[in-house]
């Protein structure tokens, strides 16, 4: 058998016949963007757009230097370095067609926990124009109920006292901006690419709260000089599996230790507000708009919440993946009704988008049988996802007198899931959540007090005081604890509507 060839710059010419490869001279690319959080999503989305841009236009000042802040990021850093920062993007269509592409837009990687000074200096370098972020919903470190920055976080406390040896993203950003201000350099843009409503405003709010604690004068400068464009980002990117690595090896004779798989759909809607220039991402399909709010709300409340609905209910039922859920008529119908009855009424019209088409397209995307998006990924860190994705919709429907049953069942099911930690067949659930023990503790008190789970105020705020909500919720809790077969409760809601 022929040995497969390692992916790296030297070997790139050997692959150009087999798949799309960067056509630009990577040795000339400067890192105008520092990206914190080089996970699968960054690599299938922003790095992909930027790679296309460099292929199609002269944009060599907009390469990306990846940054990881924690030791857990060492693996991706080491693999990328070994491969000259190249990796393969495997785009899987629903009909089985696969498009492979080597992405070259990442040109360097640095690990903050190894050498914070080097990362700060790189961010403070004149070449750096944008620092972009995918640090997950939890990374913004705010209390979901109050929306305020959490100054008690140990990393934050450390960084306030040790500005030169930061551990958190806030410490790194302020240290770098401080150097830029001292050097008379323009501020960089801070560009959030996370699924948070008004992600730019949120990044601004938490960074300013942090900077005020550390250096009030610097905070005023940041407030004036740094732009934080809001954006809606979208591309479903499941966790890479050993089968993806094997596929490249067998089919293309290419050895890539960490490729990324994703769906063909991609969207990026950005507010055109940058402190120090930006790439012409619109040349490769991104959309610049004056106000991204309606796009963000639509995406977070339909796609991300839709994922969570399937994720929590599907996990209890014993489904493994999103496409597995959508292939089950009960789950597909439930999802569509949730979108139609509970989300659509709280959305504003979105220019250029017909909501029915958008929902049809979402269900088609979820059903892509080649994107085996695991429910464990979807349910990861639910405590920082559900307040924004789902609970916000419940709250708005409570205010307007709209339907809440579809979403409330998910909350009641989440309580049962956090309490028991097993699905309805007794199989242990793979729960990964910063708040796992608090969730479990609150949920186990349900036997004594049906509303116990709602006492987690950082998640539910004052929802426990809303009579309409608690009535629906406690009935569902009682029903699920008596009979955990979640499909029967979903059916009860669906038939009750007919
Ligand atoms: C998912 C998202 O994490 C989640 O819960 O809903 O990762 C989703 O796949 C992306 O936002 C798609 O753009």
Coordinates of C-alpha atoms and ligand atoms in Angstrom, one line a residue:
X1 CA 0.0 0.0 0.0
X2 CA 1.2 3.5 -0.8
X3 CA 2.3 5.6 2.2
X4 CA 0.1 8.6 2.6
X5 CA 1.7 12.1 2.5
X6 CA 1.8 14.5 5.4
X7 CA 0.0 17.8 4.8
X8 CA 2.5 20.6 5.0
X9 CA 3.8 23.5 2.9
X10 CA 6.5 21.5 1.2
X11 CA 4.1 18.8 0.1
X12 CA 1.4 21.1 -1.0
X13 CA 2.2 20.8 -4.8
X14 CA 1.6 17.1 -4.5
X15 CA -2.0 17.7 -3.6
X16 CA -3.1 20.4 -6.0
X17 CA -4.5 17.8 -8.5
X18 CA -6.6 16.2 -5.9
X19 CA -8.2 19.1 -4.0
X20 CA -8.4 22.8 -3.9
X21 CA -5.2 24.3 -2.3
X22 CA -4.1 27.9 -1.5
X23 CA -3.0 29.6 -4.7
X24 CA -1.5 32.6 -2.9
X25 CA 2.1 32.8 -1.7
X26 CA 1.8 32.0 1.9
X27 CA 5.3 33.2 2.7
X28 CA 4.1 36.8 1.9
X29 CA 1.0 36.7 4.1
X30 CA 1.1 38.9 7.2
X31 CA -1.2 38.2 10.2
X32 CA -3.5 41.2 10.3
X33 CA -5.9 39.1 12.4
X34 CA -5.2 37.5 15.7
X35 CA -7.9 34.9 16.4
X36 CA -8.5 33.6 19.9
X37 CA -10.2 30.2 20.0
X38 CA -9.1 28.1 17.1
X39 CA -11.8 25.4 17.2
X40 CA -13.6 23.7 14.4
X41 CA -16.0 26.6 13.9
X42 CA -13.3 29.2 13.4
X43 CA -11.6 26.9 10.9
X44 CA -14.8 26.2 8.9
X45 CA -16.0 29.8 8.9
X46 CA -13.8 32.9 9.3
X47 CA -10.6 31.1 8.3
X48 CA -12.5 29.6 5.2
X49 CA -13.8 33.1 4.2
X50 CA -10.3 34.5 4.6
X51 CA -8.7 31.7 2.6
X52 CA -11.1 32.3 -0.2
X53 CA -10.4 36.0 -0.1
X54 CA -6.7 35.5 -0.4
X55 CA -7.2 33.1 -3.3
X56 CA -9.4 35.4 -5.2
X57 CA -8.0 38.9 -4.3
X58 CA -4.7 40.4 -3.2
X59 CA -5.3 40.4 0.5
X60 CA -2.0 39.2 1.9
X61 CA -2.1 41.6 4.9
X62 CA -5.1 39.7 6.3
X63 CA -3.7 36.3 7.3
X64 CA -4.6 34.9 10.7
X65 CA -2.4 34.1 13.7
X66 CA -4.3 31.7 15.9
X67 CA -4.1 32.0 19.7
X68 CA -5.0 29.6 22.4
X69 CA -5.0 30.8 26.0
X70 CA -5.2 27.5 27.9
X71 CA -3.1 24.4 28.0
X72 CA -6.1 22.5 26.4
X73 CA -5.2 24.4 23.2
X74 CA -1.7 22.9 23.0
X75 CA -2.8 20.0 20.9
X76 CA -4.3 22.1 18.1
X77 CA -1.3 24.4 18.2
X78 CA 1.2 21.5 17.9
X79 CA -0.7 19.9 15.1
X80 CA -1.1 23.1 13.1
X81 CA 2.6 24.0 13.6
X82 CA 3.6 20.5 12.4
X83 CA 1.5 21.1 9.2
X84 CA 2.7 24.6 8.6
X85 CA -0.8 25.7 9.9
X86 CA -2.5 24.0 6.9
X87 CA -5.5 21.8 7.4
X88 CA -8.3 20.3 5.3
X89 CA -11.9 21.4 5.3
X90 CA -14.2 18.5 4.3
X91 CA -17.5 19.9 3.2
X92 CA -20.2 17.2 3.2
X93 CA -23.4 17.7 1.1
X94 CA -26.7 15.9 1.9
X95 CA -26.5 13.9 -1.4
X96 CA -23.1 12.4 -0.5
X97 CA -21.0 14.8 -2.5
X98 CA -17.8 15.8 -0.7
X99 CA -15.7 18.9 -1.4
X100 CA -12.2 19.0 0.1
X101 CA -10.1 22.1 0.4
X102 CA -6.8 22.9 2.0
X103 CA -7.1 26.1 4.0
X104 CA -4.0 28.3 4.2
X105 CA -5.2 31.5 5.9
X106 CA -3.9 30.6 9.3
X107 CA -0.1 31.3 9.2
X108 CA 0.9 31.1 12.8
X109 CA -0.2 30.0 16.3
X110 CA 0.7 31.1 19.8
X111 CA -0.1 29.7 23.2
X112 CA -1.0 32.3 25.8
X113 CA -0.4 30.2 28.8
X114 CA 3.2 29.4 27.7
X115 CA 4.3 33.0 27.0
X116 CA 1.7 35.7 27.7
X117 CA 4.1 38.5 26.9
X118 CA 4.7 37.2 23.4
X119 CA 1.0 37.0 22.7
X120 CA 0.5 40.5 24.1
X121 CA 3.3 41.9 22.0
X122 CA 1.9 40.2 18.9
X123 CA -1.5 41.8 19.5
X124 CA 0.2 45.1 20.0
X125 CA 2.2 44.9 16.8
X126 CA 1.3 47.4 14.1
X127 CA 0.4 44.6 11.6
X128 CA -2.4 43.5 13.9
X129 CA -5.7 45.2 12.8
X130 CA -8.3 42.9 14.2
X131 CA -8.5 40.5 17.2
X132 CA -11.4 38.1 16.6
X133 CA -12.9 35.7 19.1
X134 CA -14.7 32.4 19.3
X135 CA -14.5 31.9 23.0
X136 CA -18.0 30.3 23.4
X137 CA -21.0 31.8 25.1
X138 CA -19.5 31.1 28.6
X139 CA -16.3 32.9 27.7
X140 CA -17.9 36.3 28.0
X141 CA -18.2 35.7 31.8
X142 CA -21.4 37.5 32.4
X143 CA -24.3 36.5 34.6
X144 CA -27.0 35.3 32.3
X145 CA -29.8 36.6 34.5
X146 CA -28.4 40.1 35.2
X147 CA -26.3 40.4 32.1
X148 CA -23.5 41.8 34.3
X149 CA -19.8 40.9 34.2
X150 CA -18.7 38.5 36.9
X151 CA -15.8 40.1 38.7
X152 CA -15.6 37.2 41.1
X153 CA -14.3 34.7 38.5
X154 CA -10.9 33.6 39.8
X155 CA -9.1 34.2 36.4
X156 CA -10.6 37.7 36.3
X157 CA -9.5 38.4 39.9
X158 CA -6.0 37.2 39.0
X159 CA -5.8 39.4 35.9
X160 CA -7.0 42.6 37.6
X161 CA -4.0 42.2 40.0
X162 CA -1.5 40.9 37.4
X163 CA -1.9 43.0 34.3
X164 CA 1.4 41.7 32.8
X165 CA 0.7 38.0 33.3
X166 CA -2.9 37.6 32.2
X167 CA -4.8 34.3 32.0
X168 CA -8.2 35.5 30.6
X169 CA -9.1 37.0 27.3
X170 CA -9.9 40.2 29.1
X171 CA -6.5 40.5 30.6
X172 CA -4.8 39.8 27.2
X173 CA -6.9 42.4 25.3
X174 CA -6.4 45.2 27.8
X175 CA -2.6 44.5 28.1
X176 CA -2.3 44.7 24.4
X177 CA -4.5 47.8 24.0
X178 CA -2.5 49.5 26.7
X179 CA 0.8 48.9 24.7
X180 CA -0.9 50.2 21.5
X181 CA -2.0 53.3 23.3
X182 CA 1.4 53.9 24.7
X183 CA 3.0 53.4 21.3
X184 CA 0.6 55.8 19.6
X185 CA -0.8 52.9 17.4
X186 CA -4.4 52.8 16.4
X187 CA -6.6 50.4 18.4
X188 CA -7.5 47.0 16.8
X189 CA -11.1 46.0 16.2
X190 CA -12.4 43.3 18.6
X191 CA -14.6 41.1 16.5
X192 CA -16.8 38.5 18.2
X193 CA -17.8 35.4 16.3
X194 CA -19.8 33.8 19.0
X195 CA -23.5 32.9 19.1
X196 CA -24.5 35.6 21.5
X197 CA -27.1 38.2 20.8
X198 CA -25.3 41.5 20.1
X199 CA -22.0 39.7 20.4
X200 CA -20.0 42.8 19.7
X201 CA -21.9 44.9 22.3
X202 CA -21.5 42.1 24.8
X203 CA -17.7 41.9 24.1
X204 CA -17.5 45.6 24.6
X205 CA -19.5 45.6 27.8
X206 CA -17.5 42.9 29.5
X207 CA -14.2 44.2 28.4
X208 CA -15.0 47.7 29.6
X209 CA -16.2 46.3 32.9
X210 CA -12.9 44.5 33.3
X211 CA -10.8 47.5 32.1
X212 CA -12.5 49.8 34.5
X213 CA -11.5 47.6 37.4
X214 CA -7.9 47.5 36.2
X215 CA -7.2 50.9 34.7
X216 CA -10.0 53.5 34.4
X217 CA -8.0 55.7 32.1
X218 CA -7.3 52.9 29.7
X219 CA -11.0 52.0 29.9
X220 CA -11.9 55.4 28.6
X221 CA -9.5 55.1 25.7
X222 CA -10.9 51.7 24.8
X223 CA -14.4 53.0 25.0
X224 CA -13.5 55.7 22.5
X225 CA -11.1 53.9 20.2
X226 CA -12.1 50.2 19.9
X227 CA -14.9 49.1 17.6
X228 CA -16.8 45.9 18.4
X229 CA -18.9 45.0 15.3
X230 CA -21.9 42.8 16.0
X231 CA -22.2 39.7 13.7
X232 CA -24.3 36.7 13.0
X233 CA -22.2 33.7 12.2
X234 CA -23.4 30.4 10.9
X235 CA -22.0 27.0 9.7
X236 CA -22.8 23.7 11.3
X237 CA -19.5 22.1 12.3
X238 CA -19.6 18.8 14.1
X239 CA -16.6 17.5 16.1
X240 CA -13.9 15.9 13.9
X241 CA -13.9 12.1 14.1
X242 CA -11.2 9.5 13.5
X243 CA -13.3 8.5 10.4
X244 CA -12.7 12.0 8.9
X245 CA -8.9 11.6 9.3
X246 CA -9.1 8.1 7.9
X247 CA -11.2 9.3 4.9
X248 CA -8.5 11.7 3.8
X249 CA -5.9 9.1 4.3
X250 CA -7.7 6.4 2.3
X251 CA -9.3 8.6 -0.4
X252 CA -6.6 11.2 -1.0
X253 CA -3.5 9.7 0.5
X254 CA -3.3 12.8 2.7
X255 CA -2.3 12.7 6.3
X256 CA -4.0 15.5 8.2
X257 CA -4.0 15.0 11.9
X258 CA -6.9 17.4 12.5
X259 CA -9.1 18.2 9.6
X260 CA -12.5 19.9 10.0
X261 CA -15.9 18.7 8.6
X262 CA -18.8 21.0 7.9
X263 CA -22.0 21.4 6.0
X264 CA -22.1 23.4 2.7
X265 CA -24.2 26.2 4.1
X266 CA -22.4 29.3 5.3
X267 CA -23.5 32.8 6.4
X268 CA -21.8 35.8 8.0
X269 CA -23.6 39.0 8.5
X270 CA -21.5 41.8 10.0
X271 CA -21.9 45.4 11.0
X272 CA -19.4 47.5 9.1
X273 CA -17.7 49.1 12.1
X274 CA -14.0 48.5 12.3
X275 CA -11.3 50.6 14.1
X276 CA -8.4 49.9 11.8
X277 CA -9.4 48.5 8.4
X278 CA -10.9 45.2 7.5
X279 CA -10.7 42.5 4.8
X280 CA -13.2 42.8 1.9
X281 CA -15.0 39.6 3.1
X282 CA -18.0 40.8 1.1
X283 CA -16.1 39.8 -2.0
X284 CA -16.5 36.1 -0.9
X285 CA -20.0 36.2 0.3
X286 CA -20.1 37.8 3.7
X287 CA -22.8 40.5 4.1
X288 CA -22.2 43.9 5.7
X289 CA -25.3 45.5 7.1
X290 CA -25.9 48.6 9.3
X291 CA -27.8 46.6 11.9
X292 CA -27.4 42.9 12.4
X293 CA -29.9 42.5 15.3
X294 CA -32.8 40.9 13.3
X295 CA -30.4 38.4 11.6
X296 CA -28.8 37.4 15.0
X297 CA -32.1 37.0 16.7
X298 CA -33.5 34.9 13.9
X299 CA -30.4 32.6 13.9
X300 CA -30.0 32.2 17.6
X301 CA -33.7 31.7 18.4
X302 CA -34.3 29.3 15.5
X303 CA -31.1 27.4 14.7
X304 CA -29.3 27.4 18.0
X305 CA -32.5 27.0 20.1
X306 CA -33.7 24.4 17.6
X307 CA -30.5 22.5 18.2
X308 CA -31.0 22.7 22.0
X309 CA -34.6 21.5 21.7
X310 CA -33.5 18.4 19.8
X311 CA -30.4 18.1 21.9
X312 CA -32.1 17.8 25.3
X313 CA -35.2 16.0 24.3
X314 CA -33.3 13.7 21.9
X315 CA -30.7 12.8 24.5
X316 CA -33.3 11.6 26.9
X317 CA -35.1 9.7 24.2
X318 CA -31.8 7.9 23.2
X319 CA -31.1 9.7 19.9
X320 CA -27.4 10.2 19.1
X321 CA -27.3 12.9 16.4
X322 CA -29.3 15.9 15.1
X323 CA -29.9 14.2 11.8
X324 CA -31.2 11.1 13.7
X325 CA -33.7 13.4 15.5
X326 CA -34.9 15.0 12.3
X327 CA -35.4 11.6 10.7
X328 CA -37.9 10.8 13.5
X329 CA -41.2 12.4 12.4
X330 CA -42.2 13.2 16.0
X331 CA -39.0 15.2 16.7
X332 CA -39.2 16.9 13.3
X333 CA -42.8 17.9 13.8
X334 CA -42.1 19.1 17.3
X335 CA -39.2 21.2 16.1
X336 CA -41.2 22.8 13.3
X337 CA -44.1 23.6 15.6
X338 CA -41.8 25.1 18.2
X339 CA -40.3 27.3 15.5
X340 CA -43.8 28.3 14.1
X341 CA -45.7 28.7 17.3
X342 CA -43.2 30.0 19.8
X343 CA -40.3 31.6 18.0
X344 CA -41.8 33.1 14.8
X345 CA -44.2 35.3 16.8
X346 CA -41.4 36.9 18.7
X347 CA -39.2 37.7 15.7
X348 CA -39.0 40.9 13.8
X349 CA -39.1 40.8 10.0
X350 CA -35.7 40.3 8.5
X351 CA -34.9 42.2 5.2
X352 CA -34.5 39.8 2.3
X353 CA -35.4 36.7 4.3
X354 CA -38.7 34.8 4.0
X355 CA -39.0 33.1 7.4
X356 CA -40.8 30.0 6.1
X357 CA -38.0 29.4 3.6
X358 CA -35.4 30.0 6.4
X359 CA -37.1 27.4 8.6
X360 CA -37.4 24.9 5.7
X361 CA -33.8 25.3 5.0
X362 CA -32.8 24.8 8.7
X363 CA -34.7 21.6 8.9
X364 CA -33.0 20.4 5.7
X365 CA -29.6 21.4 7.1
X366 CA -30.3 19.5 10.4
X367 CA -31.4 16.5 8.3
X368 CA -28.1 16.3 6.4
X369 CA -27.3 12.6 6.9
X370 CA -23.6 13.2 6.3
X371 CA -23.2 15.7 9.1
X372 CA -23.4 13.4 12.1
X373 CA -23.7 16.3 14.6
X374 CA -23.6 14.6 18.0
X375 CA -26.1 15.6 20.6
X376 CA -23.3 15.7 23.2
X377 CA -21.8 18.6 21.3
X378 CA -25.1 20.4 21.2
X379 CA -25.8 19.9 24.9
X380 CA -22.2 21.0 25.8
X381 CA -22.5 24.0 28.2
X382 CA -26.2 24.2 28.1
X383 CA -26.2 26.5 31.1
X384 CA -24.6 29.2 29.1
X385 CA -26.6 28.5 25.9
X386 CA -30.2 28.0 27.0
X387 CA -30.7 31.4 28.7
X388 CA -30.0 33.2 25.4
X389 CA -31.2 30.6 22.9
X390 CA -34.4 29.4 24.6
X391 CA -35.3 31.1 27.9
X392 CA -35.4 34.5 26.2
X393 CA -38.1 33.2 23.9
X394 CA -40.2 31.9 26.8
X395 CA -39.8 35.3 28.5
X396 CA -41.0 37.2 25.5
X397 CA -44.0 34.9 25.0
X398 CA -44.9 35.3 28.7
X399 CA -44.9 39.0 28.2
X400 CA -47.1 38.8 25.0
X401 CA -49.4 36.0 26.2
X402 CA -47.9 33.6 23.5
X403 CA -47.4 29.8 23.6
X404 CA -44.7 28.5 26.0
X405 CA -45.3 24.7 26.2
X406 CA -42.9 23.6 23.5
X407 CA -39.9 25.4 25.1
X408 CA -41.0 24.7 28.7
X409 CA -41.0 21.0 28.1
X410 CA -37.3 21.3 27.2
X411 CA -36.6 23.1 30.5
X412 CA -38.5 20.4 32.5
X413 CA -36.6 17.7 30.5
X414 CA -33.3 19.5 31.2
X415 CA -34.1 19.4 34.9
X416 CA -34.7 15.6 34.7
X417 CA -31.6 15.2 32.6
X418 CA -29.5 17.1 35.1
X419 CA -31.0 15.2 38.0
X420 CA -30.7 11.7 36.8
X421 CA -27.8 11.9 34.3
X422 CA -29.2 8.9 32.3
X423 CA -31.5 8.7 29.3
X424 CA -34.8 6.9 29.5
X425 CA -33.1 3.6 28.7
X426 CA -30.8 4.0 31.7
X427 CA -27.7 4.8 29.6
X428 CA -25.5 7.4 31.2
X429 CA -25.5 10.8 29.5
X430 CA -22.3 12.6 28.6
X431 CA -22.9 15.9 30.4
X432 CA -20.2 18.6 30.0
X433 CA -21.1 21.9 31.7
X434 CA -19.2 24.4 33.9
X435 CA -22.3 24.3 36.1
X436 CA -22.8 20.6 36.1
X437 CA -22.7 20.1 39.8
X438 CA -24.9 23.2 40.6
X439 CA -27.4 21.9 37.9
X440 CA -27.4 18.5 39.5
X441 CA -27.8 19.8 43.0
X442 CA -30.7 22.1 42.1
X443 CA -32.4 19.4 40.0
X444 CA -32.2 16.7 42.7
X445 CA -34.2 18.9 45.0
X446 CA -37.1 18.7 42.6
X447 CA -38.5 15.7 44.5
X448 CA -39.1 18.0 47.5
X449 CA -39.9 21.2 45.6
X450 CA -41.1 21.0 42.0
X451 CA -39.7 24.5 41.3
X452 CA -36.2 23.8 42.8
X453 CA -34.4 23.8 39.5
X454 CA -35.7 27.3 38.7
X455 CA -33.9 28.7 41.7
X456 CA -30.7 28.8 39.7
X457 CA -31.1 32.5 39.2
X458 CA -28.0 33.0 37.1
X459 CA -29.9 30.9 34.5
X460 CA -33.5 31.6 35.1
X461 CA -33.6 35.0 36.6
X462 CA -37.0 35.6 38.2
X463 CA -38.8 33.0 36.1
X464 CA -39.8 31.1 39.3
X465 CA -42.0 34.0 40.2
X466 CA -44.0 33.9 37.0
X467 CA -47.3 32.1 37.8
X468 CA -48.1 31.2 34.2
X469 CA -44.7 29.7 33.7
X470 CA -44.5 27.8 36.9
X471 CA -48.0 26.3 36.4
X472 CA -47.0 24.9 33.0
X473 CA -43.6 23.9 34.2
X474 CA -44.7 22.1 37.4
X475 CA -47.3 20.1 35.5
X476 CA -44.6 19.0 33.1
X477 CA -42.2 18.2 35.9
X478 CA -44.7 16.1 37.6
X479 CA -45.6 14.3 34.3
X480 CA -41.9 13.6 33.4
X481 CA -41.0 12.4 36.9
X482 CA -43.9 10.0 36.8
X483 CA -43.1 8.8 33.3
X484 CA -39.8 9.8 31.8
X485 CA -40.7 8.6 28.3
X486 CA -40.2 12.0 26.7
X487 CA -41.8 11.1 23.4
X488 CA -45.2 10.7 25.1
X489 CA -45.0 14.3 26.5
X490 CA -44.0 15.6 23.1
X491 CA -47.0 13.9 21.6
X492 CA -49.3 15.3 24.3
X493 CA -48.2 18.8 23.4
X494 CA -48.6 18.2 19.7
X495 CA -52.0 16.6 20.0
X496 CA -53.2 19.1 22.4
X497 CA -52.7 21.6 19.6
X498 CA -54.6 19.7 17.0
Ligands
LIG1 C1 -24.9 24.8 18.1 C2 -24.0 25.7 17.3 O1 -23.4 24.9 19.9 C3 -24.5 24.7 19.6 O2 -25.4 24.5 20.4 O3 -26.2 25.2 18.0 O4 -22.6 25.3 17.5 C4 -24.3 25.7 15.8 O5 -24.0 24.4 15.2 C5 -23.7 26.8 15.1 O6 -24.0 28.0 15.7 C6 -24.1 26.8 13.6 O7 -23.8 28.0 13.1

